[in-house]
XYZ file of C-alpha atoms in Angstrom:
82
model
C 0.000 0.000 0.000
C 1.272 3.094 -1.535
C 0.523 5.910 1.382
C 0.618 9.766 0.803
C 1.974 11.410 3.818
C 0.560 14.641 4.560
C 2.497 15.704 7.750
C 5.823 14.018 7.986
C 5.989 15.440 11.517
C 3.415 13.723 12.896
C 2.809 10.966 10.379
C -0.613 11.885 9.119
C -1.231 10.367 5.636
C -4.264 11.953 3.382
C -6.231 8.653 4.199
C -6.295 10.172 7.763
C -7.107 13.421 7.065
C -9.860 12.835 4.422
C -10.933 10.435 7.052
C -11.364 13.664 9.867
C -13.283 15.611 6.965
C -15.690 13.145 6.887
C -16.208 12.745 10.292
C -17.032 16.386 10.468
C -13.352 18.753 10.478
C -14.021 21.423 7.923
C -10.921 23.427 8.462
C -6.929 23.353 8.581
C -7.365 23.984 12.669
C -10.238 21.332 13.253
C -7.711 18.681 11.152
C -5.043 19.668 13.766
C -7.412 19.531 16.577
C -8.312 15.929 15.288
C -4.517 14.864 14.800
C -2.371 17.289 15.065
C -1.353 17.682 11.736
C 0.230 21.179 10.532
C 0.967 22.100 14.657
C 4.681 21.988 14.314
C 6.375 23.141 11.383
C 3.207 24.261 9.245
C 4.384 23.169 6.156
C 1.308 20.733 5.177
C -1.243 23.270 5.952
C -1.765 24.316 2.406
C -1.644 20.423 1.276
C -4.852 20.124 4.016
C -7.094 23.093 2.663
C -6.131 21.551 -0.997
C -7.945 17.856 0.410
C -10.802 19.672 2.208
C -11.251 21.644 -0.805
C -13.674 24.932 -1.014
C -17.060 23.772 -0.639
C -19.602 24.677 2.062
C -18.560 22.750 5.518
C -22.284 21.367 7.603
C -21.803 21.887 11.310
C -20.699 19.023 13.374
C -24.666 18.586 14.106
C -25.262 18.175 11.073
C -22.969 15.138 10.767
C -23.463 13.570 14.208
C -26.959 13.522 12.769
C -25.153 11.114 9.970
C -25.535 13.025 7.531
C -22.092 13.305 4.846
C -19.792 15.933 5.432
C -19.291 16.672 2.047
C -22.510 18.203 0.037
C -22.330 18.709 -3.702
C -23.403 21.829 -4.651
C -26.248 21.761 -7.574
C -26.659 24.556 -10.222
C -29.996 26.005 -8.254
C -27.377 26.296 -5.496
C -24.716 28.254 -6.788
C -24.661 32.274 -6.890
C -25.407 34.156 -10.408
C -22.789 35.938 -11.909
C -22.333 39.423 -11.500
């Protein structure tokens, strides 16, 4: 098994940290809070906000309600442009 290591400093692979988005982390600082990741050196914090991407983030509610922490976004959904 071929793993992709986020955070060399504390080990954390992208398995993991897609893992904590799903469970409800939305941001760079709830990822750390989960595992630590990008608390030492910082230099996977940009890799992290590249996995969790841009979309809209539910609340933790919403997902201890099991409901997925990733929504796709239909047309009706997004904003017109300007």
């Amino acid at each position: 098994m071929n793993r992709m290591f986020v955070c060399n400093c504390f080990g954390i692979t992208e398995e993991q940290v897609k893992k904590h988005a799903d469970d409800g982390a939305c941001t760079p600082r709830q990822i750390a809070s989960a595992c630590k990741a990008g608390t030492d050196c910082g230099s996977c914090v940009r890799r992290i906000q590249a996995l969790l991407g841009r979309g809209a983030c539910p609340t933790r509610e919403l997902v201890k309600e099991g409901n997925p922490a990733v929504a796709l976004a239909s047309d009706a959904d997004l904003p017109e442009a300007a």
